[in-house]
Amino acid sequence: MVEGVNQAVAAFVDVEIILYGDESKIKEYLTATERVTVVHTDEKINSDDEPAKAIRRKKNASMVLAARAVKNGEAQAVLSAGNTGALLAAGLFVVGRIKGIERPGLLSTLPTTDGKGFDMLDLGANAENTAKHLHQYGILGSFYAENVRGIKKPRVGLLNNGTEDLLEM
C-alpha cells in the first residue's frame, strides 16, 4: 500500500493522501513526504474479525478512521487491502448509504485487450441479492461509468450466479 502511495504522489500532482496505521511502519517505506499525511493508530481490524462487530468495537481502527474522514469531508475515498466485509460495514455504518440504495457493492474496472476496460459491480460481496438490489447495482455502475470514466450511455449487463424473482417496474 505504501509503495502505491509513493507511486501515486509521483505520478499525480493533484492528489493528497492520508494514511492510517502504525506510523513507524508506514514511514519505514514512505518516500513521498509532500501531500501525504500519516495518522497513527495501533488499532486494526483483522481478516478474521466479524465485520459489523469490528466496526462498532474498534473505533480507532485505521479503516474506521478512514471511513470517518470520508463522512466528515476530509477525504473523498477509502482504499483498503484489509477485511472486505469490514470495509463494506464501514461504508454502511460510518459513511452511510446513498439515498435509494439499500446496500453497497464493490466495483472494479477490469482490463480488456482494447485498453478500455469494463466495470463490474458487486463482485460477490453480497451473496443474497434481490432483483431490486441488482437494479440498484446497475444504477450505481451506470452512474460510475458515465460520471467517473466518461462513458456516454454505458451499457449495463447482468452476470448472475443465482436466481431472483422478476422485478416489477
GROMACS .gro file of N, CA and C in nm:
model
  507
    1MET      N    1   0.083  -0.119   0.000
    1MET     CA    2   0.000   0.000   0.000
    1MET      C    3   0.087   0.125   0.000
    2VAL      N    4   0.190   0.128   0.082
    2VAL     CA    5   0.274   0.247   0.091
    2VAL      C    6   0.350   0.270  -0.039
    3GLU      N    7   0.396   0.164  -0.102
    3GLU     CA    8   0.464   0.179  -0.231
    3GLU      C    9   0.367   0.237  -0.334
    4GLY      N   10   0.241   0.196  -0.329
    4GLY     CA   11   0.140   0.252  -0.418
    4GLY      C   12   0.121   0.401  -0.393
    5VAL      N   13   0.127   0.443  -0.268
    5VAL     CA   14   0.118   0.585  -0.233
    5VAL      C   15   0.238   0.660  -0.290
    6ASN      N   16   0.358   0.604  -0.273
    6ASN     CA   17   0.478   0.666  -0.329
    6ASN      C   18   0.462   0.688  -0.479
    7GLN      N   19   0.413   0.588  -0.549
    7GLN     CA   20   0.396   0.598  -0.694
    7GLN      C   21   0.285   0.697  -0.732
    8ALA      N   22   0.175   0.697  -0.657
    8ALA     CA   23   0.063   0.787  -0.688
    8ALA      C   24   0.103   0.932  -0.670
    9VAL      N   25   0.176   0.963  -0.564
    9VAL     CA   26   0.219   1.101  -0.540
    9VAL      C   27   0.316   1.146  -0.649
   10ALA      N   28   0.400   1.055  -0.695
   10ALA     CA   29   0.494   1.089  -0.803
   10ALA      C   30   0.423   1.109  -0.936
   11ALA      N   31   0.318   1.034  -0.960
   11ALA     CA   32   0.250   1.036  -1.090
   11ALA      C   33   0.141   1.144  -1.101
   12PHE      N   34   0.078   1.180  -0.990
   12PHE     CA   35  -0.036   1.271  -0.994
   12PHE      C   36  -0.010   1.391  -0.904
   13VAL      N   37   0.000   1.509  -0.964
   13VAL     CA   38   0.032   1.629  -0.885
   13VAL      C   39  -0.087   1.681  -0.808
   14ASP      N   40  -0.207   1.634  -0.840
   14ASP     CA   41  -0.328   1.686  -0.775
   14ASP      C   42  -0.386   1.593  -0.669
   15VAL      N   43  -0.309   1.497  -0.620
   15VAL     CA   44  -0.359   1.403  -0.520
   15VAL      C   45  -0.295   1.430  -0.384
   16GLU      N   46  -0.380   1.421  -0.281
   16GLU     CA   47  -0.333   1.426  -0.143
   16GLU      C   48  -0.380   1.298  -0.076
   17ILE      N   49  -0.295   1.239   0.005
   17ILE     CA   50  -0.325   1.108   0.062
   17ILE      C   51  -0.310   1.111   0.214
   18ILE      N   52  -0.405   1.047   0.281
   18ILE     CA   53  -0.398   1.028   0.426
   18ILE      C   54  -0.382   0.878   0.450
   19LEU      N   55  -0.277   0.840   0.518
   19LEU     CA   56  -0.253   0.700   0.553
   19LEU      C   57  -0.285   0.680   0.700
   20TYR      N   58  -0.356   0.572   0.732
   20TYR     CA   59  -0.393   0.539   0.869
   20TYR      C   60  -0.325   0.408   0.906
   21GLY      N   61  -0.258   0.407   1.019
   21GLY     CA   62  -0.195   0.284   1.066
   21GLY      C   63  -0.079   0.312   1.158
   22ASP      N   64   0.009   0.215   1.171
   22ASP     CA   65   0.126   0.226   1.256
   22ASP      C   66   0.226   0.320   1.189
   23GLU      N   67   0.241   0.440   1.244
   23GLU     CA   68   0.322   0.544   1.181
   23GLU      C   69   0.466   0.500   1.156
   24SER      N   70   0.527   0.431   1.252
   24SER     CA   71   0.667   0.390   1.235
   24SER      C   72   0.681   0.290   1.121
   25LYS      N   73   0.586   0.198   1.108
   25LYS     CA   74   0.592   0.100   0.999
   25LYS      C   75   0.566   0.167   0.864
   26ILE      N   76   0.475   0.262   0.860
   26ILE     CA   77   0.445   0.333   0.735
   26ILE      C   78   0.566   0.414   0.691
   27LYS      N   79   0.625   0.491   0.784
   27LYS     CA   80   0.736   0.580   0.748
   27LYS      C   81   0.861   0.504   0.705
   28GLU      N   82   0.870   0.378   0.746
   28GLU     CA   83   0.983   0.294   0.704
   28GLU      C   84   0.986   0.278   0.551
   29TYR      N   85   0.869   0.279   0.489
   29TYR     CA   86   0.859   0.258   0.343
   29TYR      C   87   0.819   0.383   0.265
   30LEU      N   88   0.776   0.486   0.335
   30LEU     CA   89   0.725   0.606   0.269
   30LEU      C   90   0.840   0.694   0.221
   31THR      N   91   0.849   0.713   0.090
   31THR     CA   92   0.950   0.804   0.035
   31THR      C   93   0.887   0.938  -0.002
   32ALA      N   94   0.758   0.937  -0.033
   32ALA     CA   95   0.686   1.060  -0.066
   32ALA      C   96   0.649   1.129   0.065
   33THR      N   97   0.687   1.255   0.080
   33THR     CA   98   0.652   1.327   0.201
   33THR      C   99   0.558   1.443   0.173
   34GLU      N  100   0.564   1.497   0.052
   34GLU     CA  101   0.471   1.604   0.016
   34GLU      C  102   0.334   1.544  -0.013
   35ARG      N  103   0.230   1.610   0.032
   35ARG     CA  104   0.093   1.572   0.007
   35ARG      C  105   0.054   1.438   0.069
   36VAL      N  106   0.129   1.393   0.169
   36VAL     CA  107   0.097   1.269   0.240
   36VAL      C  108   0.091   1.299   0.389
   37THR      N  109  -0.021   1.263   0.452
   37THR     CA  110  -0.038   1.277   0.596
   37THR      C  111  -0.050   1.137   0.654
   38VAL      N  112   0.017   1.114   0.765
   38VAL     CA  113   0.008   0.985   0.833
   38VAL      C  114  -0.065   1.007   0.965
   39VAL      N  115  -0.171   0.931   0.985
   39VAL     CA  116  -0.247   0.935   1.111
   39VAL      C  117  -0.219   0.803   1.183
   40HIS      N  118  -0.153   0.813   1.299
   40HIS     CA  119  -0.113   0.693   1.372
   40HIS      C  120  -0.231   0.631   1.446
   41THR      N  121  -0.238   0.499   1.437
   41THR     CA  122  -0.329   0.422   1.520
   41THR      C  123  -0.270   0.282   1.540
   42ASP      N  124  -0.288   0.230   1.659
   42ASP     CA  125  -0.242   0.094   1.690
   42ASP      C  126  -0.352  -0.008   1.668
   43GLU      N  127  -0.475   0.042   1.654
   43GLU     CA  128  -0.589  -0.049   1.644
   43GLU      C  129  -0.614  -0.085   1.498
   44LYS      N  130  -0.640  -0.213   1.473
   44LYS     CA  131  -0.670  -0.254   1.336
   44LYS      C  132  -0.773  -0.367   1.336
   45ILE      N  133  -0.838  -0.380   1.224
   45ILE     CA  134  -0.937  -0.486   1.206
   45ILE      C  135  -0.866  -0.601   1.134
   46ASN      N  136  -0.873  -0.718   1.192
   46ASN     CA  137  -0.806  -0.835   1.136
   46ASN      C  138  -0.895  -0.905   1.035
   47SER      N  139  -0.835  -0.989   0.954
   47SER     CA  140  -0.911  -1.058   0.849
   47SER      C  141  -1.013  -1.156   0.907
   48ASP      N  142  -0.991  -1.203   1.030
   48ASP     CA  143  -1.085  -1.298   1.090
   48ASP      C  144  -1.186  -1.230   1.183
   49ASP      N  145  -1.182  -1.097   1.195
   49ASP     CA  146  -1.280  -1.025   1.276
   49ASP      C  147  -1.416  -1.026   1.207
   50GLU      N  148  -1.522  -1.036   1.286
   50GLU     CA  149  -1.658  -1.027   1.232
   50GLU      C  150  -1.681  -0.881   1.195
   51PRO      N  151  -1.712  -0.852   1.068
   51PRO     CA  152  -1.713  -0.714   1.018
   51PRO      C  153  -1.794  -0.613   1.098
   52ALA      N  154  -1.920  -0.637   1.120
   52ALA     CA  155  -2.004  -0.538   1.187
   52ALA      C  156  -1.958  -0.514   1.332
   53LYS      N  157  -1.924  -0.621   1.402
   53LYS     CA  158  -1.876  -0.607   1.540
   53LYS      C  159  -1.745  -0.529   1.544
   54ALA      N  160  -1.657  -0.558   1.451
   54ALA     CA  161  -1.527  -0.491   1.448
   54ALA      C  162  -1.543  -0.341   1.426
   55ILE      N  163  -1.632  -0.302   1.336
   55ILE     CA  164  -1.655  -0.160   1.308
   55ILE      C  165  -1.712  -0.090   1.431
   56ARG      N  166  -1.802  -0.158   1.500
   56ARG     CA  167  -1.864  -0.098   1.619
   56ARG      C  168  -1.769  -0.092   1.739
   57ARG      N  169  -1.683  -0.192   1.754
   57ARG     CA  170  -1.599  -0.201   1.873
   57ARG      C  171  -1.463  -0.134   1.858
   58LYS      N  172  -1.408  -0.137   1.739
   58LYS     CA  173  -1.273  -0.084   1.718
   58LYS      C  174  -1.282   0.056   1.656
   59LYS      N  175  -1.319   0.151   1.738
   59LYS     CA  176  -1.347   0.288   1.693
   59LYS      C  177  -1.223   0.360   1.640
   60ASN      N  178  -1.104   0.316   1.681
   60ASN     CA  179  -0.981   0.380   1.635
   60ASN      C  180  -0.903   0.295   1.535
   61ALA      N  181  -0.971   0.196   1.477
   61ALA     CA  182  -0.907   0.115   1.373
   61ALA      C  183  -0.886   0.201   1.249
   62SER      N  184  -0.781   0.172   1.175
   62SER     CA  185  -0.748   0.252   1.056
   62SER      C  186  -0.866   0.261   0.959
   63MET      N  187  -0.937   0.153   0.939
   63MET     CA  188  -1.049   0.151   0.845
   63MET      C  189  -1.163   0.241   0.894
   64VAL      N  190  -1.190   0.240   1.022
   64VAL     CA  191  -1.296   0.324   1.079
   64VAL      C  192  -1.256   0.471   1.069
   65LEU      N  193  -1.131   0.502   1.101
   65LEU     CA  194  -1.085   0.641   1.092
   65LEU      C  195  -1.090   0.691   0.948
   66ALA      N  196  -1.053   0.607   0.853
   66ALA     CA  197  -1.058   0.646   0.711
   66ALA      C  198  -1.202   0.669   0.666
   67ALA      N  199  -1.292   0.582   0.707
   67ALA     CA  200  -1.434   0.599   0.671
   67ALA      C  201  -1.490   0.726   0.734
   68ARG      N  202  -1.450   0.754   0.857
   68ARG     CA  203  -1.495   0.877   0.924
   68ARG      C  204  -1.444   1.001   0.850
   69ALA      N  205  -1.322   0.994   0.794
   69ALA     CA  206  -1.268   1.106   0.717
   69ALA      C  207  -1.354   1.134   0.594
   70VAL      N  208  -1.404   1.028   0.530
   70VAL     CA  209  -1.494   1.046   0.416
   70VAL      C  210  -1.625   1.107   0.464
   71LYS      N  211  -1.680   1.055   0.570
   71LYS     CA  212  -1.805   1.106   0.626
   71LYS      C  213  -1.795   1.256   0.659
   72ASN      N  214  -1.680   1.297   0.713
   72ASN     CA  215  -1.660   1.436   0.754
   72ASN      C  216  -1.610   1.527   0.642
   73GLY      N  217  -1.593   1.473   0.521
   73GLY     CA  218  -1.549   1.554   0.409
   73GLY      C  219  -1.399   1.580   0.407
   74GLU      N  220  -1.322   1.510   0.489
   74GLU     CA  221  -1.177   1.526   0.492
   74GLU      C  222  -1.109   1.441   0.383
   75ALA      N  223  -1.181   1.345   0.329
   75ALA     CA  224  -1.130   1.257   0.222
   75ALA      C  225  -1.245   1.227   0.128
   76GLN      N  226  -1.213   1.193   0.005
   76GLN     CA  227  -1.315   1.163  -0.094
   76GLN      C  228  -1.332   1.013  -0.118
   77ALA      N  229  -1.237   0.932  -0.073
   77ALA     CA  230  -1.244   0.788  -0.098
   77ALA      C  231  -1.162   0.713   0.005
   78VAL      N  232  -1.189   0.585   0.017
   78VAL     CA  233  -1.112   0.495   0.102
   78VAL      C  234  -1.063   0.379   0.016
   79LEU      N  235  -0.936   0.350   0.024
   79LEU     CA  236  -0.879   0.231  -0.039
   79LEU      C  237  -0.829   0.142   0.074
   80SER      N  238  -0.856   0.013   0.064
   80SER     CA  239  -0.815  -0.077   0.170
   80SER      C  240  -0.774  -0.212   0.114
   81ALA      N  241  -0.672  -0.270   0.174
   81ALA     CA  242  -0.634  -0.407   0.142
   81ALA      C  243  -0.674  -0.499   0.257
   82GLY      N  244  -0.760  -0.448   0.344
   82GLY     CA  245  -0.799  -0.522   0.463
   82GLY      C  246  -0.925  -0.603   0.446
   83ASN      N  247  -0.989  -0.632   0.556
   83ASN     CA  248  -1.110  -0.712   0.565
   83ASN      C  249  -1.221  -0.651   0.479
   84THR      N  250  -1.258  -0.716   0.371
   84THR     CA  251  -1.357  -0.661   0.277
   84THR      C  252  -1.493  -0.644   0.342
   85GLY      N  253  -1.535  -0.740   0.422
   85GLY     CA  254  -1.663  -0.728   0.491
   85GLY      C  255  -1.665  -0.608   0.583
   86ALA      N  256  -1.554  -0.583   0.653
   86ALA     CA  257  -1.546  -0.468   0.742
   86ALA      C  258  -1.547  -0.338   0.662
   87LEU      N  259  -1.485  -0.338   0.546
   87LEU     CA  260  -1.488  -0.218   0.460
   87LEU      C  261  -1.632  -0.187   0.419
   88LEU      N  262  -1.708  -0.288   0.380
   88LEU     CA  263  -1.848  -0.266   0.345
   88LEU      C  264  -1.928  -0.221   0.467
   89ALA      N  265  -1.900  -0.280   0.584
   89ALA     CA  266  -1.968  -0.240   0.707
   89ALA      C  267  -1.934  -0.095   0.742
   90ALA      N  268  -1.810  -0.055   0.722
   90ALA     CA  269  -1.771   0.084   0.749
   90ALA      C  270  -1.845   0.178   0.655
   91GLY      N  271  -1.861   0.136   0.531
   91GLY     CA  272  -1.939   0.216   0.438
   91GLY      C  273  -2.082   0.235   0.486
   92LEU      N  274  -2.143   0.129   0.533
   92LEU     CA  275  -2.281   0.136   0.581
   92LEU      C  276  -2.295   0.211   0.712
   93PHE      N  277  -2.215   0.174   0.811
   93PHE     CA  278  -2.235   0.225   0.947
   93PHE      C  279  -2.167   0.360   0.973
   94VAL      N  280  -2.059   0.388   0.903
   94VAL     CA  281  -1.987   0.513   0.928
   94VAL      C  282  -2.020   0.617   0.822
   95VAL      N  283  -2.001   0.583   0.696
   95VAL     CA  284  -2.025   0.680   0.588
   95VAL      C  285  -2.174   0.697   0.564
   96GLY      N  286  -2.246   0.588   0.558
   96GLY     CA  287  -2.390   0.593   0.533
   96GLY      C  288  -2.423   0.555   0.389
   97ARG      N  289  -2.552   0.536   0.365
   97ARG     CA  290  -2.600   0.493   0.233
   97ARG      C  291  -2.632   0.612   0.144
   98ILE      N  292  -2.625   0.589   0.014
   98ILE     CA  293  -2.677   0.685  -0.083
   98ILE      C  294  -2.829   0.669  -0.082
   99LYS      N  295  -2.901   0.779  -0.085
   99LYS     CA  296  -3.047   0.774  -0.084
   99LYS      C  297  -3.096   0.684  -0.198
  100GLY      N  298  -3.182   0.590  -0.164
  100GLY     CA  299  -3.239   0.500  -0.263
  100GLY      C  300  -3.157   0.374  -0.287
  101ILE      N  301  -3.041   0.363  -0.225
  101ILE     CA  302  -2.956   0.244  -0.242
  101ILE      C  303  -2.953   0.169  -0.109
  102GLU      N  304  -2.998   0.045  -0.110
  102GLU     CA  305  -3.011  -0.031   0.014
  102GLU      C  306  -2.882  -0.093   0.064
  103ARG      N  307  -2.793  -0.133  -0.027
  103ARG     CA  308  -2.668  -0.194   0.018
  103ARG      C  309  -2.555  -0.160  -0.078
  104PRO      N  310  -2.435  -0.153  -0.023
  104PRO     CA  311  -2.320  -0.118  -0.107
  104PRO      C  312  -2.277  -0.238  -0.192
  105GLY      N  313  -2.204  -0.210  -0.295
  105GLY     CA  314  -2.145  -0.314  -0.378
  105GLY      C  315  -2.003  -0.277  -0.412
  106LEU      N  316  -1.918  -0.375  -0.428
  106LEU     CA  317  -1.779  -0.349  -0.466
  106LEU      C  318  -1.771  -0.334  -0.617
  107LEU      N  319  -1.695  -0.236  -0.664
  107LEU     CA  320  -1.678  -0.214  -0.807
  107LEU      C  321  -1.531  -0.223  -0.841
  108SER      N  322  -1.503  -0.286  -0.953
  108SER     CA  323  -1.366  -0.289  -1.004
  108SER      C  324  -1.372  -0.271  -1.155
  109THR      N  325  -1.278  -0.195  -1.208
  109THR     CA  326  -1.265  -0.182  -1.352
  109THR      C  327  -1.163  -0.286  -1.396
  110LEU      N  328  -1.208  -0.380  -1.477
  110LEU     CA  329  -1.123  -0.489  -1.521
  110LEU      C  330  -1.063  -0.456  -1.658
  111PRO      N  331  -0.940  -0.496  -1.681
  111PRO     CA  332  -0.874  -0.463  -1.808
  111PRO      C  333  -0.928  -0.546  -1.924
  112THR      N  334  -0.921  -0.487  -2.043
  112THR     CA  335  -0.957  -0.557  -2.167
  112THR      C  336  -0.845  -0.536  -2.268
  113THR      N  337  -0.843  -0.617  -2.373
  113THR     CA  338  -0.736  -0.608  -2.472
  113THR      C  339  -0.738  -0.476  -2.548
  114ASP      N  340  -0.854  -0.409  -2.558
  114ASP     CA  341  -0.860  -0.280  -2.627
  114ASP      C  342  -0.820  -0.163  -2.537
  115GLY      N  343  -0.790  -0.192  -2.410
  115GLY     CA  344  -0.746  -0.089  -2.317
  115GLY      C  345  -0.857  -0.007  -2.253
  116LYS      N  346  -0.981  -0.029  -2.293
  116LYS     CA  347  -1.092   0.049  -2.238
  116LYS      C  348  -1.139  -0.003  -2.102
  117GLY      N  349  -1.127  -0.131  -2.080
  117GLY     CA  350  -1.172  -0.192  -1.956
  117GLY      C  351  -1.323  -0.195  -1.946
  118PHE      N  352  -1.372  -0.263  -1.844
  118PHE     CA  353  -1.515  -0.262  -1.815
  118PHE      C  354  -1.533  -0.270  -1.665
  119ASP      N  355  -1.644  -0.215  -1.620
  119ASP     CA  356  -1.671  -0.210  -1.477
  119ASP      C  357  -1.758  -0.327  -1.437
  120MET      N  358  -1.721  -0.389  -1.325
  120MET     CA  359  -1.801  -0.496  -1.267
  120MET      C  360  -1.839  -0.453  -1.127
  121LEU      N  361  -1.967  -0.463  -1.098
  121LEU     CA  362  -2.015  -0.417  -0.968
  121LEU      C  363  -2.075  -0.532  -0.890
  122ASP      N  364  -2.047  -0.537  -0.772
  122ASP     CA  365  -2.074  -0.618  -0.657
  122ASP      C  366  -1.971  -0.728  -0.642
  123LEU      N  367  -1.928  -0.792  -0.744
  123LEU     CA  368  -1.817  -0.887  -0.736
  123LEU      C  369  -1.829  -0.988  -0.623
  124GLY      N  370  -1.952  -1.027  -0.593
  124GLY     CA  371  -1.975  -1.131  -0.494
  124GLY      C  372  -1.973  -1.087  -0.350
  125ALA      N  373  -1.968  -0.957  -0.326
  125ALA     CA  374  -1.966  -0.909  -0.187
  125ALA      C  375  -2.095  -0.944  -0.115
  126ASN      N  376  -2.204  -0.945  -0.188
  126ASN     CA  377  -2.335  -0.978  -0.130
  126ASN      C  378  -2.386  -1.104  -0.199
  127ALA      N  379  -2.391  -1.213  -0.126
  127ALA     CA  380  -2.429  -1.340  -0.186
  127ALA      C  381  -2.580  -1.353  -0.206
  128GLU      N  382  -2.657  -1.280  -0.129
  128GLU     CA  383  -2.803  -1.291  -0.139
  128GLU      C  384  -2.862  -1.155  -0.176
  129ASN      N  385  -2.883  -1.134  -0.305
  129ASN     CA  386  -2.939  -1.010  -0.355
  129ASN      C  387  -3.079  -1.031  -0.408
  130THR      N  388  -3.161  -0.929  -0.394
  130THR     CA  389  -3.293  -0.932  -0.456
  130THR      C  390  -3.282  -0.869  -0.594
  131ALA      N  391  -3.385  -0.884  -0.674
  131ALA     CA  392  -3.388  -0.819  -0.804
  131ALA      C  393  -3.374  -0.668  -0.788
  132LYS      N  394  -3.431  -0.614  -0.682
  132LYS     CA  395  -3.422  -0.470  -0.654
  132LYS      C  396  -3.276  -0.429  -0.630
  133HIS      N  397  -3.202  -0.510  -0.556
  133HIS     CA  398  -3.060  -0.481  -0.532
  133HIS      C  399  -2.982  -0.482  -0.663
  134LEU      N  400  -3.009  -0.581  -0.747
  134LEU     CA  401  -2.939  -0.589  -0.876
  134LEU      C  402  -2.969  -0.465  -0.961
  135HIS      N  403  -3.092  -0.421  -0.959
  135HIS     CA  404  -3.130  -0.299  -1.030
  135HIS      C  405  -3.052  -0.179  -0.976
  136GLN      N  406  -3.039  -0.170  -0.843
  136GLN     CA  407  -2.964  -0.061  -0.782
  136GLN      C  408  -2.816  -0.068  -0.818
  137TYR      N  409  -2.758  -0.187  -0.826
  137TYR     CA  410  -2.619  -0.201  -0.869
  137TYR      C  411  -2.603  -0.151  -1.013
  138GLY      N  412  -2.701  -0.180  -1.096
  138GLY     CA  413  -2.698  -0.131  -1.234
  138GLY      C  414  -2.697   0.021  -1.238
  139ILE      N  415  -2.777   0.084  -1.154
  139ILE     CA  416  -2.780   0.231  -1.147
  139ILE      C  417  -2.645   0.283  -1.100
  140LEU      N  418  -2.590   0.224  -0.994
  140LEU     CA  419  -2.460   0.267  -0.942
  140LEU      C  420  -2.350   0.251  -1.047
  141GLY      N  421  -2.347   0.136  -1.111
  141GLY     CA  422  -2.245   0.109  -1.212
  141GLY      C  423  -2.256   0.204  -1.331
  142SER      N  424  -2.377   0.229  -1.374
  142SER     CA  425  -2.401   0.321  -1.485
  142SER      C  426  -2.356   0.462  -1.449
  143PHE      N  427  -2.391   0.506  -1.329
  143PHE     CA  428  -2.351   0.639  -1.282
  143PHE      C  429  -2.199   0.650  -1.279
  144TYR      N  430  -2.131   0.548  -1.226
  144TYR     CA  431  -1.986   0.549  -1.218
  144TYR      C  432  -1.924   0.554  -1.359
  145ALA      N  433  -1.971   0.467  -1.447
  145ALA     CA  434  -1.916   0.462  -1.582
  145ALA      C  435  -1.933   0.596  -1.654
  146GLU      N  436  -2.047   0.657  -1.637
  146GLU     CA  437  -2.075   0.784  -1.706
  146GLU      C  438  -2.000   0.901  -1.643
  147ASN      N  439  -2.005   0.913  -1.510
  147ASN     CA  440  -1.954   1.032  -1.443
  147ASN      C  441  -1.807   1.024  -1.402
  148VAL      N  442  -1.754   0.906  -1.383
  148VAL     CA  443  -1.614   0.892  -1.345
  148VAL      C  444  -1.529   0.855  -1.466
  149ARG      N  445  -1.577   0.760  -1.546
  149ARG     CA  446  -1.498   0.714  -1.660
  149ARG      C  447  -1.531   0.786  -1.790
  150GLY      N  448  -1.637   0.868  -1.790
  150GLY     CA  449  -1.671   0.948  -1.907
  150GLY      C  450  -1.733   0.870  -2.022
  151ILE      N  451  -1.798   0.758  -1.992
  151ILE     CA  452  -1.860   0.675  -2.095
  151ILE      C  453  -2.004   0.724  -2.115
  152LYS      N  454  -2.033   0.774  -2.235
  152LYS     CA  455  -2.169   0.820  -2.265
  152LYS      C  456  -2.260   0.699  -2.288
  153LYS      N  457  -2.376   0.700  -2.227
  153LYS     CA  458  -2.474   0.592  -2.239
  153LYS      C  459  -2.412   0.454  -2.216
  154PRO      N  460  -2.360   0.428  -2.097
  154PRO     CA  461  -2.298   0.297  -2.072
  154PRO      C  462  -2.400   0.184  -2.082
  155ARG      N  463  -2.355   0.072  -2.134
  155ARG     CA  464  -2.440  -0.048  -2.138
  155ARG      C  465  -2.426  -0.121  -2.006
  156VAL      N  466  -2.535  -0.171  -1.955
  156VAL     CA  467  -2.535  -0.243  -1.828
  156VAL      C  468  -2.584  -0.384  -1.854
  157GLY      N  469  -2.506  -0.482  -1.809
  157GLY     CA  470  -2.545  -0.621  -1.823
  157GLY      C  471  -2.549  -0.688  -1.687
  158LEU      N  472  -2.605  -0.807  -1.683
  158LEU     CA  473  -2.616  -0.880  -1.558
  158LEU      C  474  -2.547  -1.015  -1.574
  159LEU      N  475  -2.454  -1.039  -1.486
  159LEU     CA  476  -2.389  -1.169  -1.475
  159LEU      C  477  -2.427  -1.220  -1.337
  160ASN      N  478  -2.491  -1.335  -1.332
  160ASN     CA  479  -2.550  -1.376  -1.206
  160ASN      C  480  -2.515  -1.521  -1.175
  161ASN      N  481  -2.505  -1.550  -1.045
  161ASN     CA  482  -2.477  -1.687  -1.004
  161ASN      C  483  -2.597  -1.751  -0.933
  162GLY      N  484  -2.714  -1.692  -0.948
  162GLY     CA  485  -2.831  -1.745  -0.880
  162GLY      C  486  -2.957  -1.705  -0.955
  163THR      N  487  -3.067  -1.709  -0.886
  163THR     CA  488  -3.194  -1.671  -0.947
  163THR      C  489  -3.265  -1.571  -0.857
  164GLU      N  490  -3.337  -1.479  -0.917
  164GLU     CA  491  -3.416  -1.381  -0.845
  164GLU      C  492  -3.554  -1.375  -0.910
  165ASP      N  493  -3.652  -1.333  -0.833
  165ASP     CA  494  -3.784  -1.309  -0.889
  165ASP      C  495  -3.776  -1.188  -0.978
  166LEU      N  496  -3.862  -1.183  -1.079
  166LEU     CA  497  -3.868  -1.070  -1.170
  166LEU      C  498  -3.907  -0.942  -1.096
  167LEU      N  499  -3.835  -0.834  -1.122
  167LEU     CA  500  -3.864  -0.705  -1.059
  167LEU      C  501  -3.974  -0.634  -1.137
  168GLU      N  502  -4.080  -0.600  -1.067
  168GLU     CA  503  -4.189  -0.526  -1.129
  168GLU      C  504  -4.153  -0.379  -1.133
  169MET      N  505  -4.155  -0.319  -1.250
  169MET     CA  506  -4.120  -0.177  -1.265
  169MET      C  507  -4.245  -0.095  -1.284
   0.00000   0.00000   0.00000
